[in-house]
Amino acid sequence: MLIHHAQTSQQAGTRYGTKKSSSLSRILLQWMGLPLLSAVILAGVSARAGVVLSSPDQAVTAVKRFVVAKTQAAALPTVKIDVKYKHVYTLQQQREAALKTGVVASDKENFVPAKLQYGGRTIPISLRLRPGSTASLKTEQWAYQIEVENDDRPFGLKRFSLYTPDPESFLQEHAWLEHLRKEGLLARTTHLAQLDFNGSAKGTVILEDEFSKELLKEQLRPEGLFLKYSTAADLPPVTSTRVGHIEKYFGLQRQQDWAIALLEDFRAGALPANHFFNVEATAKYLAIASLWPEASGLAATQTHFYYDPLTAKLEPVGFHYQPNAIAEPTEVGATHWVEKLLQDPQIAAAYAKERQRLMKPNYLAQLQSELTDSIKAQPALLNGIKHNKPLDALWEGLTVRLAQPDALRTMIGDLPLPAVPFTPWISHGRTRIAPTVKDLLAQHPFLSWSQATQTLSIKSGEWAVSGDLIIPEGLQVEAASGTQLRFESDAMFISRSPLKFVGSESSPIVLGPQRKVWGGLEVWNAGQSSILDQVEIRHTLGGSLFYRSPVSLRASRLIGSEARDGLRLIRSPFLVSDSDFESFVDDAIDTDFADGSIENTRFSNIGGDGIDLGHSRVNVRDVEMFRLADKAISVGQNSELVGEDISIRESAIAVAAIDGSSAMLHGLTLSDIEKVGLAAYQDRMGFEPSRMEATGVTFQGTEKEVLVQTGSQLQLNKAEVDNGVSDNQLLYALDVLE
């Protein structure tokens, strides 16, 4: 059975990482960042050219995160927790019950109210004994699980565990998780702090994030879901957190259903494992886990899985380092999950290749050097250790295990390795073989086919689409004026070929529902640029997505989306012009590693951000934005914005430069801004401060015109703003940080 963990809380970053870096750290960051930034610029090609960018943004972030961690690790923040005596008594009773049963129950009603003080702010929380092992209950400092009750994010976390580390075992866990992250794999993160509990100093503790959106944001992954096998055979698949939030969004609901189905089908042996798991990531994880036998990485009931919505596949996630955690072959449905993985020829071949790579003579030496530097950057880890024996033993153990026969290799046996990998058709949680043109013509009578030009044409007229409309790769898809496609309530239009949809002002092309709503549009790895000219996309549940698929959207309207992002652009150069975005539950346009332009476009009645940039370079010109619940323009995560002639009315925040981003603005008219007009700050650990320059700005009816966090810079009408906020208290108070 499964327990499903949904991570949906808003990312807010680690708060104690907002202090101004030392001069040395700034010099180092500039020295390393500028050449890499130049490489990014040189690697990129203009969005109008329709070429997918190749960018080392992830490497830049990793390097900067490492340097900032080294220069700022010496001072730990203090967290104070206050619990009323009557609630302490309740926890004591729960402890006694747990010691009798040998396990701490995970009942929701075990939470008690408490207060957490951090960064000069008192935050209401719910607290309970950490479910699972009772080991900490036999010590003075118990382990707790905490949920924040309001929109504050201490350390950028909505939910986290708090416990006292054993220095030696935590060193091992730190190295294990760092090894995974070094290889680009997902692994949980931890933060160190000093704890004061009801007025008593408890020393150094670990704040460990729950499986959450914060974890994915920090490691530059798309928002997805986490799952794990339940230890109880009679438990059905259940959601464990934020059920209401999942139900709010069509995309998350479908992710949940299909992620659970994937893991269940894998256990049942319905198809080979490569249909369910990311082959490369899974093989790499298994190869690394084989070097860390005390990690919980190979225990089915301890291993957690991430469902990637972009690939619709699972991959293991690094978790605790616990002795004797390798599962017996009888665990979970009488079949060890690792054995089932390695019985798949594709995963077996990839695993063998990864093991060979790890055994190269220079690999371990390089790994030891990098992990040693990472550990030494955490002096609080070393305070309880008087010698280097744990580190020496760590490296010795890795060396010995690399020299020993591979224990997992016996599970592979003599399986033949595949000559040609098979890739199933997978998109938005729907797994299927790509349909043939013959299948498409039989299912959808409104399609016609030209063999000479390899073009699928949608006949003009209004058509009721039965089921999903799925277009395989290598084709052209065309539609002309007057074409209307009406979809069933949860049906999708999914294409791996570029779209050429050209309507007219009097007869636009319409993609809409048969009744109230439909699934939405997705274009994946299309290669050539899609053209949507005079197109209306109405009332989607899942929004519109372009993944590695350049797109030009002109004179079009996107109306009424219930998705997290009305239009999401991932590594897809784009041009949006002369268009309208109206009535979205959340963000209107969201970019990740996507460069482009937004011109002469209008946004209205947006429930989140109007334009949300991440790792992107975007020009915005001649844009009107009206009635936005969050930020009109959010420039985040090392993004660059050049904006001109922008009008923003009735927004919570007009323009924010966040997390190492820059915004150059000219000609802004800001009216009735509820919280802050212009803001520059750092929201997440591992990013630099931000900078904004704005000229020709007029304010009308704005509560607070500018806000700049210490370390960031904001220049308004050529005058440097000097109202720096040294901590995040005011940012929280204004709900600038979420």
mmCIF file of N, CA and C in Angstrom, residues 1 115 157-158 291 313 347 362 412 415 449 469 496 509 539 564 604:
data_model
loop_
_atom_site.group_PDB
_atom_site.id
_atom_site.type_symbol
_atom_site.label_atom_id
_atom_site.label_comp_id
_atom_site.label_asym_id
_atom_site.label_seq_id
_atom_site.Cartn_x
_atom_site.Cartn_y
_atom_site.Cartn_z
ATOM 1 N N MET A 1 0.827 -1.188 0.000
ATOM 2 C CA MET A 1 0.000 0.000 0.000
ATOM 3 C C MET A 1 0.868 1.248 0.000
ATOM 4 N N LYS A 115 3.911 27.964 20.152
ATOM 5 C CA LYS A 115 4.408 29.184 19.524
ATOM 6 C C LYS A 115 5.884 28.996 19.183
ATOM 7 N N LEU A 157 10.171 26.858 5.458
ATOM 8 C CA LEU A 157 9.508 25.576 5.621
ATOM 9 C C LEU A 157 8.111 25.748 6.201
ATOM 10 N N LYS A 158 7.174 25.057 5.632
ATOM 11 C CA LYS A 158 5.805 25.020 6.157
ATOM 12 C C LYS A 158 5.631 23.867 7.132
ATOM 13 N N LEU A 291 26.789 1.942 -2.390
ATOM 14 C CA LEU A 291 28.005 2.303 -1.665
ATOM 15 C C LEU A 291 27.709 2.736 -0.234
ATOM 16 N N LYS A 313 7.031 10.042 -14.683
ATOM 17 C CA LYS A 313 7.731 8.864 -14.162
ATOM 18 C C LYS A 313 8.194 9.117 -12.737
ATOM 19 N N ILE A 347 17.006 -0.717 -17.056
ATOM 20 C CA ILE A 347 17.533 -0.227 -15.791
ATOM 21 C C ILE A 347 18.788 -0.996 -15.402
ATOM 22 N N ASN A 362 39.752 8.038 -10.263
ATOM 23 C CA ASN A 362 39.715 9.415 -9.759
ATOM 24 C C ASN A 362 38.363 9.804 -9.161
ATOM 25 N N ILE A 412 20.690 -8.934 -11.175
ATOM 26 C CA ILE A 412 20.567 -8.741 -12.619
ATOM 27 C C ILE A 412 20.661 -10.068 -13.351
ATOM 28 N N LEU A 415 20.515 -11.349 -17.715
ATOM 29 C CA LEU A 415 19.513 -10.728 -18.580
ATOM 30 C C LEU A 415 20.186 -10.069 -19.779
ATOM 31 N N TRP A 449 -5.264 14.129 -43.628
ATOM 32 C CA TRP A 449 -3.833 13.833 -43.653
ATOM 33 C C TRP A 449 -3.255 14.050 -45.041
ATOM 34 N N LEU A 469 -7.054 14.245 -27.512
ATOM 35 C CA LEU A 469 -6.510 14.414 -28.854
ATOM 36 C C LEU A 469 -4.995 14.416 -28.708
ATOM 37 N N ARG A 496 3.236 16.345 -29.627
ATOM 38 C CA ARG A 496 4.696 16.360 -29.716
ATOM 39 C C ARG A 496 5.153 16.894 -31.067
ATOM 40 N N ILE A 509 -9.697 30.746 -33.900
ATOM 41 C CA ILE A 509 -9.685 29.318 -33.575
ATOM 42 C C ILE A 509 -9.963 29.187 -32.081
ATOM 43 N N HIS A 539 -11.329 28.167 -20.458
ATOM 44 C CA HIS A 539 -11.835 27.381 -19.330
ATOM 45 C C HIS A 539 -11.155 26.013 -19.198
ATOM 46 N N ARG A 564 -2.549 25.834 -11.735
ATOM 47 C CA ARG A 564 -1.538 26.592 -11.011
ATOM 48 C C ARG A 564 -0.947 27.665 -11.915
ATOM 49 N N SER A 604 -5.913 40.559 -16.546
ATOM 50 C CA SER A 604 -6.971 41.041 -15.660
ATOM 51 C C SER A 604 -7.561 39.891 -14.860
#
